[in-house]
Amino acid sequence: MSDLLTTILTSPVAKKAGVPQPTRLRRYEPGAPLLDGPVLVTGTGPYAARLREWAGALGLSLADAPNGTADRAGDAATEATAGRGGADGKVSAIVADLSDATDPGDLAVLPALAPVVKRLRSNGRVIVVGTDPAGLADPAHAATQRALEGFVRSLGKELRAGSTANHVLVRGDAWDGLRAAVAFFLSGRSAYVDGQVVRVDETRGTNPDEARPLDGKVAVVTGAARGIGAEIATVLARDGATIVAVDVPAAGESLARVANQVHGTALHLDVTSPDAGARIVEHARSRYGRFDVVVHNAGITRDKLLVNMDQPRWDSVLDVNLRSILRMNEAVLGAGGLDEGGRMVCLASIAGIAGNRGQTNYGASKAGVIGLVTATAAQVRDRGITINAVAPGFIETEMTARIPFATREVGRRMNSLQQGGLPRDVAETIAWLVQPGAAAVTGQVLRVCGQSLLGA
Ligand code: NAD
């Protein structure tokens, strides 16, 4: 938050007057502990014991039940009430496995968590594990599991002080994916991800090195000269990847600066050119002999109400944000393109989910990205390639700095975390999705929006 209005709203006078103040979010620092206090792992599901063991092995302190593992709602309630917290009686996270719940009555364990939720530290985490309701034949079973999503999304809106609530859905024996997703949601990597649902399937995948999960990987990032793209390049490089930073020739100097900072190479290229995909593949292969990750981040806005929309505005936004990805993917996913086990992330937007006034072209292009991701995931699954969309909400960049003053402040605060996100928040989510350990997550849309009130 950098402008005058924000300075006024966060001033001591405004604080005294009771203007709600955003909490400083806990963001990921390499080497820092996953959590700053105890975690309560509870619930009746089959993963609770494994999650508890895993958390213990990671060195997390467990706010555990004095009387052991909860295996019924009643026991879980006792555990929730009696669970030990840190020295101050507080807990940093609650992980509740309810993936075995089949009847709405099984959800009684949730209100029993209230005393622990009350003791949640700032920047706390609530993670609820469920079973993917899609494909459940029994209506009561499907209803019970779907109810968890409503619970999580509502709780996300109730939590304060930078705390978040997220939901992991499992399909089959999804231990690897579950562990990876829970680690992401506990960590500062997910600081601005709130009220979201991630599905994990049975695909196996682990990080060879948790500190540098992308070691040895070659990652191409488009639109890398500034904003979110520059931050994606920085974070992927921090996690071990070798970066190919792509941007238009006009962004020459800033692109070179980013490429130098991350010790990668710059590729001056307009993503709408017909040979863009082929040039990206050729660059990665000839320089580095491999090609593991693509982040399709380049994007533009040309806002106008539809009644004032001219053809060039429509065409340019659709071409840069959507058609270029479809074209590039022919080469990137074709023979000699992305290596087996490759990763792709496309930048969508909450405007592509909820729509946005003045953005029929942009909203169409970003919704199109989501369609592209869903269909492509099925095509490349056999090659171990994943493709996901990340949909940012209000992120502090040059793009959003151009929004008029008052609209900008409203956009920034209209979410459960009551603040705009940083490019780094988007980059951390993408860095997680492209890890080897995130193999079980594909074809999904993950919003990085602080649980924006816009859309789902
Ligand atoms: P930005 O305008 O700051 O940066 C976009 C970059 O893409 C620029 O460096 C630009 O030169 C490059 N680019 C544009 N057209 C290109 C082309 N034809 N070929 C190659 N490079 C090109 O934007 P940002 O805010 O960093 O946004 C990055 C992505 O995130 C975009 O896809 C945007 O739609 C999406 N997004 C941003 C926000 C936000 O709040 N900033 C919200 C939702 C989605």
Short mmCIF file of C-alpha atoms and ligand atoms in Angstrom, two decimals:
data_model
loop_
_atom_site.label_atom_id
_atom_site.label_comp_id
_atom_site.label_asym_id
_atom_site.label_seq_id
_atom_site.Cartn_x
_atom_site.Cartn_y
_atom_site.Cartn_z
CA MET A 1 0.00 0.00 0.00
CA SER A 2 1.78 3.04 -1.17
CA ASP A 3 -0.50 5.94 -1.88
CA LEU A 4 -1.70 8.92 0.09
CA LEU A 5 -5.13 7.57 1.03
CA THR A 6 -3.55 4.44 2.43
CA THR A 7 -1.10 6.51 4.46
CA ILE A 8 -4.03 8.42 5.93
CA LEU A 9 -6.10 5.29 6.62
CA THR A 10 -3.24 3.59 8.43
CA SER A 11 -2.15 6.67 10.39
CA PRO A 12 -2.29 6.73 14.23
CA VAL A 13 -5.28 9.09 14.04
CA ALA A 14 -7.20 6.66 11.84
CA LYS A 15 -6.26 3.78 14.16
CA LYS A 16 -7.58 5.74 17.13
CA ALA A 17 -10.78 6.49 15.23
CA GLY A 18 -11.34 2.75 14.83
CA VAL A 19 -10.62 2.39 11.09
CA PRO A 20 -9.91 -1.37 10.68
CA GLN A 21 -6.18 -1.92 10.25
CA PRO A 22 -4.76 -4.68 8.07
CA THR A 23 -2.50 -7.15 9.86
CA ARG A 24 1.03 -7.55 8.57
CA LEU A 25 0.95 -10.94 6.86
CA ARG A 26 3.43 -13.67 7.75
CA ARG A 27 5.25 -14.35 4.49
CA TYR A 28 7.56 -17.23 3.64
CA GLU A 29 11.23 -16.86 4.55
CA PRO A 30 13.57 -19.66 3.47
CA GLY A 31 14.84 -21.50 6.52
CA ALA A 32 12.18 -20.09 8.86
CA PRO A 33 10.00 -22.64 10.70
CA LEU A 34 6.78 -23.63 8.96
CA LEU A 35 4.79 -22.23 11.90
CA ASP A 36 5.54 -20.02 14.87
CA GLY A 37 3.58 -22.08 17.40
CA PRO A 38 1.70 -25.31 18.05
CA VAL A 39 -0.64 -27.01 15.63
CA LEU A 40 -3.73 -28.96 16.64
CA VAL A 41 -4.23 -31.93 14.33
CA THR A 42 -7.64 -33.37 14.91
CA GLY A 43 -10.65 -34.98 13.25
CA THR A 44 -12.10 -38.37 12.67
CA GLY A 45 -10.60 -39.05 9.23
CA PRO A 46 -7.96 -41.58 8.22
CA TYR A 47 -5.24 -38.98 7.68
CA ALA A 48 -5.33 -37.39 11.15
CA ALA A 49 -2.81 -39.75 12.73
CA ARG A 50 -0.43 -39.53 9.72
CA LEU A 51 -0.67 -35.77 9.66
CA ARG A 52 0.12 -35.65 13.36
CA GLU A 53 3.14 -37.89 12.89
CA TRP A 54 4.29 -35.85 9.89
CA ALA A 55 3.94 -32.55 11.77
CA GLY A 56 5.94 -34.00 14.66
CA ALA A 57 8.68 -35.18 12.28
CA LEU A 58 8.88 -31.65 10.89
CA GLY A 59 9.57 -30.40 14.40
CA LEU A 60 6.20 -28.69 14.85
CA SER A 61 4.89 -28.66 18.37
CA LEU A 62 1.57 -30.44 18.64
CA ALA A 63 -1.33 -29.02 20.58
CA ASP A 64 -2.48 -32.52 21.18
CA ALA A 65 -5.37 -34.17 22.96
CA PRO A 66 -4.48 -35.27 26.47
CA ASN A 67 -6.43 -38.42 25.77
CA GLY A 68 -4.95 -39.27 22.37
CA THR A 69 -6.35 -39.45 18.89
CA ALA A 70 -9.92 -38.34 18.40
CA ASP A 71 -11.91 -41.01 16.65
CA ARG A 72 -15.44 -39.76 17.24
CA ALA A 73 -17.02 -36.33 17.18
CA GLY A 74 -17.36 -36.37 20.96
CA ASP A 75 -13.68 -37.14 21.47
CA ALA A 76 -12.73 -34.45 19.02
CA ALA A 77 -14.79 -31.96 20.99
CA THR A 78 -12.97 -32.92 24.16
CA GLU A 79 -9.68 -32.62 22.36
CA ALA A 80 -10.58 -29.23 20.98
CA THR A 81 -11.50 -27.93 24.39
CA ALA A 82 -8.68 -29.51 26.30
CA GLY A 83 -5.91 -29.41 23.66
CA ARG A 84 -2.73 -27.78 24.90
CA GLY A 85 -1.54 -24.66 23.16
CA GLY A 86 1.74 -22.79 23.40
CA ALA A 87 3.02 -21.11 26.56
CA ASP A 88 0.41 -18.41 26.03
CA GLY A 89 -2.30 -21.05 25.52
CA LYS A 90 -2.55 -20.12 21.84
CA VAL A 91 -2.25 -22.25 18.74
CA SER A 92 -0.89 -21.29 15.32
CA ALA A 93 -2.89 -23.76 13.28
CA ILE A 94 -5.72 -26.26 13.28
CA VAL A 95 -5.76 -29.14 10.81
CA ALA A 96 -9.01 -31.11 10.91
CA ASP A 97 -9.43 -34.30 8.88
CA LEU A 98 -13.09 -34.95 8.19
CA SER A 99 -12.58 -36.86 4.97
CA ASP A 100 -14.47 -39.82 6.46
CA ALA A 101 -17.62 -37.84 7.33
CA THR A 102 -20.65 -39.39 5.61
CA ASP A 103 -23.61 -37.88 7.46
CA PRO A 104 -24.38 -34.25 8.35
CA GLY A 105 -24.38 -35.35 12.01
CA ASP A 106 -20.64 -36.05 11.67
CA LEU A 107 -20.08 -32.32 11.25
CA ALA A 108 -20.88 -31.70 14.93
CA VAL A 109 -17.14 -31.78 15.50
CA LEU A 110 -16.82 -28.42 13.76
CA PRO A 111 -18.55 -26.13 16.30
CA ALA A 112 -16.66 -28.07 18.96
CA LEU A 113 -13.48 -26.50 17.54
CA ALA A 114 -14.66 -23.03 18.59
CA PRO A 115 -12.55 -22.78 21.76
CA VAL A 116 -9.39 -23.51 19.75
CA VAL A 117 -10.36 -21.09 17.00
CA LYS A 118 -10.68 -18.47 19.74
CA ARG A 119 -7.09 -19.18 20.74
CA LEU A 120 -5.72 -18.89 17.20
CA ARG A 121 -2.70 -16.62 16.95
CA SER A 122 -2.55 -13.83 14.39
CA ASN A 123 -1.64 -15.20 10.96
CA GLY A 124 -3.12 -18.51 12.11
CA ARG A 125 -4.22 -21.28 9.80
CA VAL A 126 -7.29 -23.50 9.66
CA ILE A 127 -7.11 -26.37 7.18
CA VAL A 128 -10.01 -28.77 6.73
CA VAL A 129 -9.40 -32.04 4.89
CA GLY A 130 -12.36 -33.54 3.05
CA THR A 131 -13.19 -36.04 0.33
CA ASP A 132 -13.90 -34.68 -3.14
CA PRO A 133 -17.72 -34.74 -3.33
CA ALA A 134 -17.62 -35.02 -7.14
CA GLY A 135 -18.27 -38.66 -7.87
CA LEU A 136 -19.83 -39.51 -4.51
CA ALA A 137 -23.04 -41.38 -5.31
CA ASP A 138 -24.81 -41.19 -1.95
CA PRO A 139 -26.61 -37.83 -1.54
CA ALA A 140 -26.06 -37.65 2.24
CA HIS A 141 -22.36 -38.42 1.82
CA ALA A 142 -21.94 -35.86 -0.98
CA ALA A 143 -23.92 -33.27 1.01
CA THR A 144 -21.77 -33.79 4.10
CA GLN A 145 -18.54 -33.41 2.19
CA ARG A 146 -19.76 -30.41 0.22
CA ALA A 147 -20.89 -28.82 3.51
CA LEU A 148 -17.24 -28.63 4.53
CA GLU A 149 -16.56 -26.20 1.70
CA GLY A 150 -19.30 -23.87 2.89
CA PHE A 151 -17.94 -24.11 6.40
CA VAL A 152 -14.39 -23.25 5.34
CA ARG A 153 -15.38 -20.35 3.13
CA SER A 154 -17.57 -18.88 5.88
CA LEU A 155 -14.96 -19.37 8.57
CA GLY A 156 -12.42 -17.62 6.32
CA LYS A 157 -14.68 -14.58 6.44
CA GLU A 158 -14.90 -14.71 10.24
CA LEU A 159 -11.20 -15.09 11.03
CA ARG A 160 -9.26 -11.92 11.70
CA ALA A 161 -5.65 -10.77 12.13
CA GLY A 162 -4.24 -12.33 8.96
CA SER A 163 -5.58 -15.81 9.71
CA THR A 164 -6.86 -17.96 6.85
CA ALA A 165 -9.08 -21.02 6.32
CA ASN A 166 -8.56 -23.37 3.40
CA HIS A 167 -9.85 -26.74 2.27
CA VAL A 168 -7.99 -29.73 0.83
CA LEU A 169 -10.05 -32.36 -0.97
CA VAL A 170 -8.59 -35.82 -1.41
CA ARG A 171 -9.36 -38.38 -4.10
CA GLY A 172 -8.24 -41.90 -3.27
CA ASP A 173 -5.03 -42.47 -1.32
CA ALA A 174 -3.66 -38.98 -1.80
CA TRP A 175 -1.10 -38.80 1.00
CA ASP A 176 1.73 -37.17 -1.00
CA GLY A 177 -0.54 -34.50 -2.42
CA LEU A 178 -2.29 -33.93 0.90
CA ARG A 179 0.98 -33.46 2.75
CA ALA A 180 2.20 -31.01 0.08
CA ALA A 181 -1.04 -29.01 0.19
CA VAL A 182 -1.16 -28.88 3.99
CA ALA A 183 2.48 -27.71 4.07
CA PHE A 184 1.62 -24.96 1.56
CA PHE A 185 -1.39 -23.75 3.51
CA LEU A 186 0.48 -23.80 6.84
CA SER A 187 3.43 -21.86 5.45
CA GLY A 188 3.86 -18.17 4.72
CA ARG A 189 3.82 -19.08 1.01
CA SER A 190 0.01 -18.99 1.21
CA ALA A 191 -0.18 -15.67 3.09
CA TYR A 192 -2.76 -14.18 0.69
CA VAL A 193 -4.60 -17.43 -0.16
CA ASP A 194 -7.80 -17.62 1.83
CA GLY A 195 -11.09 -19.51 1.54
CA GLN A 196 -9.73 -21.74 -1.22
CA VAL A 197 -10.22 -25.36 -2.20
CA VAL A 198 -7.42 -27.53 -3.57
CA ARG A 199 -8.04 -31.08 -4.86
CA VAL A 200 -5.29 -33.64 -4.61
CA ASP A 201 -5.36 -37.01 -6.35
CA GLU A 202 -3.32 -40.19 -6.01
CA THR A 203 -0.40 -38.99 -8.13
CA ARG A 204 2.84 -39.41 -6.22
CA GLY A 205 5.45 -36.70 -6.02
CA THR A 206 7.96 -35.42 -3.49
CA ASN A 207 10.54 -32.67 -3.43
CA PRO A 208 14.10 -33.97 -3.53
CA ASP A 209 15.20 -30.92 -1.52
CA GLU A 210 12.62 -28.94 0.49
CA ALA A 211 14.89 -25.88 0.76
CA ARG A 212 15.47 -25.68 -3.01
CA PRO A 213 12.61 -27.67 -4.54
CA LEU A 214 13.31 -26.41 -8.09
CA ASP A 215 17.03 -27.21 -8.16
CA GLY A 216 18.11 -28.26 -11.66
CA LYS A 217 14.85 -27.12 -13.29
CA VAL A 218 14.63 -24.68 -16.20
CA ALA A 219 11.68 -22.28 -15.96
CA VAL A 220 10.36 -19.86 -18.58
CA VAL A 221 8.39 -16.87 -17.30
CA THR A 222 6.60 -14.57 -19.76
CA GLY A 223 5.97 -10.91 -18.95
CA ALA A 224 8.96 -11.06 -16.60
CA ALA A 225 10.24 -7.50 -17.01
CA ARG A 226 8.17 -6.10 -14.17
CA GLY A 227 5.31 -6.61 -11.70
CA ILE A 228 4.13 -10.11 -10.91
CA GLY A 229 6.28 -11.69 -13.65
CA ALA A 230 9.52 -10.22 -12.28
CA GLU A 231 8.61 -11.53 -8.84
CA ILE A 232 7.79 -14.99 -10.20
CA ALA A 233 11.24 -15.10 -11.81
CA THR A 234 12.84 -14.03 -8.52
CA VAL A 235 11.00 -16.57 -6.36
CA LEU A 236 11.49 -19.49 -8.78
CA ALA A 237 15.22 -18.65 -8.93
CA ARG A 238 15.37 -18.49 -5.13
CA ASP A 239 13.86 -22.00 -5.08
CA GLY A 240 16.62 -23.26 -7.38
CA ALA A 241 15.31 -22.84 -10.95
CA THR A 242 17.31 -21.46 -13.87
CA ILE A 243 15.20 -18.70 -15.38
CA VAL A 244 14.45 -17.70 -18.95
CA ALA A 245 12.82 -14.27 -18.62
CA VAL A 246 10.58 -13.35 -21.57
CA ASP A 247 9.12 -9.95 -22.43
CA VAL A 248 8.51 -7.62 -25.38
CA PRO A 249 11.58 -6.05 -27.04
CA ALA A 250 10.44 -2.63 -25.75
CA ALA A 251 10.95 -3.85 -22.17
CA GLY A 252 14.64 -4.41 -23.05
CA GLU A 253 16.45 -2.81 -20.13
CA SER A 254 14.12 -3.86 -17.35
CA LEU A 255 14.03 -7.41 -18.71
CA ALA A 256 17.83 -7.54 -18.80
CA ARG A 257 17.92 -6.27 -15.20
CA VAL A 258 15.55 -9.00 -13.99
CA ALA A 259 17.43 -11.70 -15.95
CA ASN A 260 20.75 -10.54 -14.46
CA GLN A 261 19.38 -10.40 -10.93
CA VAL A 262 18.22 -14.02 -11.13
CA HIS A 263 21.33 -15.16 -13.06
CA GLY A 264 19.14 -16.31 -15.93
CA THR A 265 18.79 -15.27 -19.56
CA ALA A 266 16.54 -12.72 -21.25
CA LEU A 267 14.49 -13.64 -24.32
CA HIS A 268 13.02 -10.63 -26.10
CA LEU A 269 9.84 -11.86 -27.61
CA ASP A 270 6.26 -10.78 -28.22
CA VAL A 271 4.13 -13.69 -27.04
CA THR A 272 1.62 -13.00 -29.82
CA SER A 273 4.14 -13.67 -32.58
CA PRO A 274 3.37 -16.91 -34.46
CA ASP A 275 6.77 -18.45 -33.67
CA ALA A 276 6.79 -17.49 -29.93
CA GLY A 277 6.33 -21.08 -28.70
CA ALA A 278 8.99 -22.46 -31.02
CA ARG A 279 11.47 -19.76 -29.97
CA ILE A 280 10.88 -20.45 -26.28
CA VAL A 281 11.46 -24.18 -26.77
CA GLU A 282 14.56 -23.53 -28.89
CA HIS A 283 16.01 -21.12 -26.30
CA ALA A 284 15.52 -23.47 -23.34
CA ARG A 285 16.81 -26.52 -25.22
CA SER A 286 19.83 -24.90 -26.85
CA ARG A 287 20.97 -23.00 -23.73
CA TYR A 288 20.16 -25.47 -21.02
CA GLY A 289 19.29 -28.79 -22.66
CA ARG A 290 16.04 -29.11 -20.73
CA PHE A 291 12.68 -27.43 -20.21
CA ASP A 292 10.64 -28.04 -17.06
CA VAL A 293 8.38 -25.10 -16.23
CA VAL A 294 6.38 -22.46 -18.09
CA VAL A 295 4.54 -19.63 -16.44
CA HIS A 296 2.26 -17.83 -18.90
CA ASN A 297 2.12 -14.53 -17.05
CA ALA A 298 2.24 -11.85 -19.80
CA GLY A 299 -1.04 -9.99 -19.84
CA ILE A 300 -2.65 -6.65 -20.67
CA THR A 301 -5.81 -4.70 -19.91
CA ARG A 302 -7.62 -2.34 -22.31
CA ASP A 303 -10.67 -1.45 -20.22
CA LYS A 304 -13.88 0.06 -21.68
CA LEU A 305 -17.56 -0.60 -21.15
CA LEU A 306 -18.82 -2.90 -23.88
CA VAL A 307 -20.82 -0.05 -25.41
CA ASN A 308 -17.54 1.81 -25.99
CA MET A 309 -15.40 -1.23 -26.81
CA ASP A 310 -13.60 -1.02 -30.15
CA GLN A 311 -12.32 -4.00 -32.09
CA PRO A 312 -8.59 -3.31 -31.47
CA ARG A 313 -9.10 -3.27 -27.67
CA TRP A 314 -11.01 -6.51 -27.82
CA ASP A 315 -8.57 -8.21 -30.19
CA SER A 316 -5.38 -7.18 -28.40
CA VAL A 317 -6.55 -8.38 -24.97
CA LEU A 318 -7.84 -11.69 -26.31
CA ASP A 319 -4.67 -12.15 -28.33
CA VAL A 320 -2.13 -11.44 -25.57
CA ASN A 321 -4.00 -13.02 -22.66
CA LEU A 322 -5.51 -16.09 -24.30
CA ARG A 323 -4.83 -16.88 -27.96
CA SER A 324 -1.06 -16.53 -27.52
CA ILE A 325 -1.11 -19.24 -24.83
CA LEU A 326 -3.11 -21.58 -27.07
CA ARG A 327 -0.63 -20.97 -29.91
CA MET A 328 2.51 -21.25 -27.76
CA ASN A 329 1.25 -24.45 -26.16
CA GLU A 330 1.27 -26.20 -29.54
CA ALA A 331 5.07 -26.00 -29.46
CA VAL A 332 5.55 -26.01 -25.69
CA LEU A 333 3.49 -29.16 -25.21
CA GLY A 334 4.43 -30.68 -28.57
CA ALA A 335 7.29 -33.05 -29.40
CA GLY A 336 10.57 -31.71 -28.00
CA GLY A 337 8.74 -29.24 -25.76
CA LEU A 338 8.19 -29.47 -22.02
CA ASP A 339 9.93 -32.44 -20.41
CA GLU A 340 8.03 -35.28 -18.79
CA GLY A 341 6.91 -34.19 -15.32
CA GLY A 342 6.79 -30.59 -16.55
CA ARG A 343 4.74 -27.86 -14.96
CA MET A 344 2.67 -25.06 -16.44
CA VAL A 345 0.84 -22.23 -14.68
CA CYS A 346 -1.35 -19.68 -16.46
CA LEU A 347 -2.34 -16.35 -14.96
CA ALA A 348 -6.10 -15.97 -14.80
CA SER A 349 -7.84 -13.32 -12.68
CA ILE A 350 -10.82 -13.01 -10.39
CA ALA A 351 -12.27 -10.88 -13.22
CA GLY A 352 -12.43 -14.14 -15.17
CA ILE A 353 -14.44 -15.73 -12.35
CA ALA A 354 -16.68 -12.95 -11.08
CA GLY A 355 -16.60 -10.57 -14.05
CA ASN A 356 -15.72 -6.92 -13.72
CA ARG A 357 -17.37 -3.77 -15.02
CA GLY A 358 -15.39 -2.31 -17.92
CA GLN A 359 -13.54 -5.58 -18.48
CA THR A 360 -15.65 -7.67 -20.84
CA ASN A 361 -12.56 -8.27 -22.97
CA TYR A 362 -10.26 -9.00 -20.03
CA GLY A 363 -12.86 -11.09 -18.16
CA ALA A 364 -13.50 -13.15 -21.31
CA SER A 365 -9.78 -13.71 -21.84
CA LYS A 366 -9.14 -14.78 -18.24
CA ALA A 367 -12.21 -17.05 -18.09
CA GLY A 368 -10.91 -18.53 -21.35
CA VAL A 369 -7.60 -19.27 -19.61
CA ILE A 370 -9.49 -21.32 -17.04
CA GLY A 371 -11.20 -23.32 -19.80
CA LEU A 372 -7.86 -23.89 -21.49
CA VAL A 373 -6.30 -25.14 -18.26
CA THR A 374 -9.11 -27.57 -17.51
CA ALA A 375 -9.04 -29.14 -20.98
CA THR A 376 -5.25 -29.24 -21.28
CA ALA A 377 -4.79 -30.93 -17.89
CA ALA A 378 -6.58 -34.03 -19.17
CA GLN A 379 -4.47 -34.10 -22.35
CA VAL A 380 -1.07 -33.98 -20.63
CA ARG A 381 -1.81 -36.02 -17.50
CA ASP A 382 -0.23 -39.20 -18.96
CA ARG A 383 3.09 -37.38 -19.36
CA GLY A 384 3.12 -36.35 -15.71
CA ILE A 385 2.70 -32.72 -16.73
CA THR A 386 0.47 -30.53 -14.59
CA ILE A 387 -1.23 -27.30 -15.64
CA ASN A 388 -3.04 -24.97 -13.28
CA ALA A 389 -4.39 -21.44 -13.25
CA VAL A 390 -3.65 -18.87 -10.58
CA ALA A 391 -6.23 -16.12 -10.28
CA PRO A 392 -4.92 -13.06 -8.46
CA GLY A 393 -7.27 -10.61 -6.79
CA PHE A 394 -6.10 -7.11 -5.99
CA ILE A 395 -2.30 -7.15 -6.23
CA GLU A 396 -0.17 -4.05 -5.74
CA THR A 397 1.44 -3.53 -9.17
CA GLU A 398 1.73 -0.89 -11.89
CA MET A 399 -1.42 -2.41 -13.42
CA THR A 400 -3.50 -1.73 -10.28
CA ALA A 401 -1.73 1.58 -9.55
CA ARG A 402 -3.49 2.89 -12.67
CA ILE A 403 -6.95 2.28 -11.14
CA PRO A 404 -8.60 5.53 -9.97
CA PHE A 405 -7.89 6.48 -6.36
CA ALA A 406 -11.16 5.61 -4.53
CA THR A 407 -11.89 2.49 -6.58
CA ARG A 408 -8.38 1.30 -5.82
CA GLU A 409 -8.81 1.63 -2.05
CA VAL A 410 -12.14 -0.22 -2.17
CA GLY A 411 -10.62 -3.00 -4.30
CA ARG A 412 -7.72 -3.30 -1.94
CA ARG A 413 -9.86 -3.72 1.17
CA MET A 414 -12.75 -5.80 -0.15
CA ASN A 415 -11.40 -9.12 1.05
CA SER A 416 -11.16 -11.11 4.27
CA LEU A 417 -7.57 -9.97 4.88
CA GLN A 418 -8.56 -6.30 4.35
CA GLN A 419 -5.52 -5.46 2.22
CA GLY A 420 -4.07 -5.85 -1.26
CA GLY A 421 -1.71 -8.71 -1.96
CA LEU A 422 1.88 -8.38 -3.11
CA PRO A 423 3.33 -9.77 -6.36
CA ARG A 424 5.29 -12.07 -4.10
CA ASP A 425 2.09 -13.71 -2.84
CA VAL A 426 1.19 -14.72 -6.39
CA ALA A 427 4.76 -15.83 -7.06
CA GLU A 428 4.89 -18.03 -3.93
CA THR A 429 1.69 -19.83 -4.94
CA ILE A 430 3.04 -20.44 -8.43
CA ALA A 431 6.37 -21.60 -6.99
CA TRP A 432 4.45 -24.17 -4.95
CA LEU A 433 2.39 -25.41 -7.91
CA VAL A 434 5.52 -26.01 -10.00
CA GLN A 435 7.32 -28.02 -7.31
CA PRO A 436 7.82 -31.76 -7.98
CA GLY A 437 5.86 -32.29 -4.74
CA ALA A 438 2.73 -30.66 -6.20
CA ALA A 439 2.32 -33.45 -8.79
CA ALA A 440 -1.14 -34.28 -7.42
CA VAL A 441 -2.59 -30.85 -8.24
CA THR A 442 -3.68 -30.27 -11.83
CA GLY A 443 -6.46 -28.67 -13.85
CA GLN A 444 -7.35 -26.31 -11.02
CA VAL A 445 -7.79 -22.63 -10.37
CA LEU A 446 -6.22 -21.29 -7.23
CA ARG A 447 -7.18 -17.78 -6.24
CA VAL A 448 -4.63 -15.53 -4.57
CA CYS A 449 -7.06 -12.86 -3.50
CA GLY A 450 -7.28 -12.75 0.32
CA GLN A 451 -10.77 -14.22 -0.16
CA SER A 452 -12.00 -11.31 -2.24
CA LEU A 453 -15.68 -10.62 -1.92
CA LEU A 454 -15.84 -10.74 -5.72
CA GLY A 455 -16.78 -14.14 -7.13
CA ALA A 456 -16.72 -17.53 -5.48
P1 NAD B 1 2.12 -5.64 -15.61
O1 NAD B 1 1.41 -4.81 -16.65
O2 NAD B 1 2.79 -4.94 -14.49
O3 NAD B 1 3.20 -6.59 -16.34
C1 NAD B 1 2.86 -7.36 -17.46
C2 NAD B 1 4.12 -7.70 -18.23
O4 NAD B 1 3.72 -8.44 -19.39
C3 NAD B 1 4.86 -6.46 -18.71
O5 NAD B 1 6.24 -6.56 -18.44
C4 NAD B 1 4.58 -6.43 -20.21
O6 NAD B 1 5.63 -5.84 -20.97
C5 NAD B 1 4.45 -7.94 -20.50
N1 NAD B 1 3.74 -8.15 -21.77
C6 NAD B 1 2.58 -7.55 -22.15
N2 NAD B 1 2.29 -7.95 -23.40
C7 NAD B 1 3.26 -8.80 -23.81
C8 NAD B 1 3.51 -9.52 -25.00
N3 NAD B 1 2.69 -9.42 -26.06
N4 NAD B 1 4.61 -10.30 -25.07
C9 NAD B 1 5.46 -10.39 -24.01
N5 NAD B 1 5.27 -9.72 -22.85
C10 NAD B 1 4.19 -8.93 -22.76
O7 NAD B 1 1.02 -6.68 -15.09
P2 NAD B 1 0.96 -7.47 -13.70
O8 NAD B 1 0.07 -6.73 -12.78
O9 NAD B 1 2.31 -7.86 -13.24
O10 NAD B 1 0.14 -8.76 -14.17
C11 NAD B 1 0.76 -9.98 -14.55
C12 NAD B 1 -0.33 -10.99 -14.87
O11 NAD B 1 -1.20 -11.14 -13.75
C13 NAD B 1 -1.21 -10.59 -16.05
O12 NAD B 1 -1.56 -11.73 -16.80
C14 NAD B 1 -2.44 -10.00 -15.37
O13 NAD B 1 -3.56 -10.08 -16.19
C15 NAD B 1 -2.55 -10.90 -14.15
N6 NAD B 1 -3.29 -10.29 -13.05
C16 NAD B 1 -2.83 -9.20 -12.38
C17 NAD B 1 -3.58 -8.68 -11.32
C18 NAD B 1 -3.11 -7.49 -10.50
O14 NAD B 1 -3.80 -7.14 -9.53
N7 NAD B 1 -1.99 -6.87 -10.80
C19 NAD B 1 -4.81 -9.24 -10.98
C20 NAD B 1 -5.25 -10.34 -11.70
C21 NAD B 1 -4.49 -10.86 -12.73
#
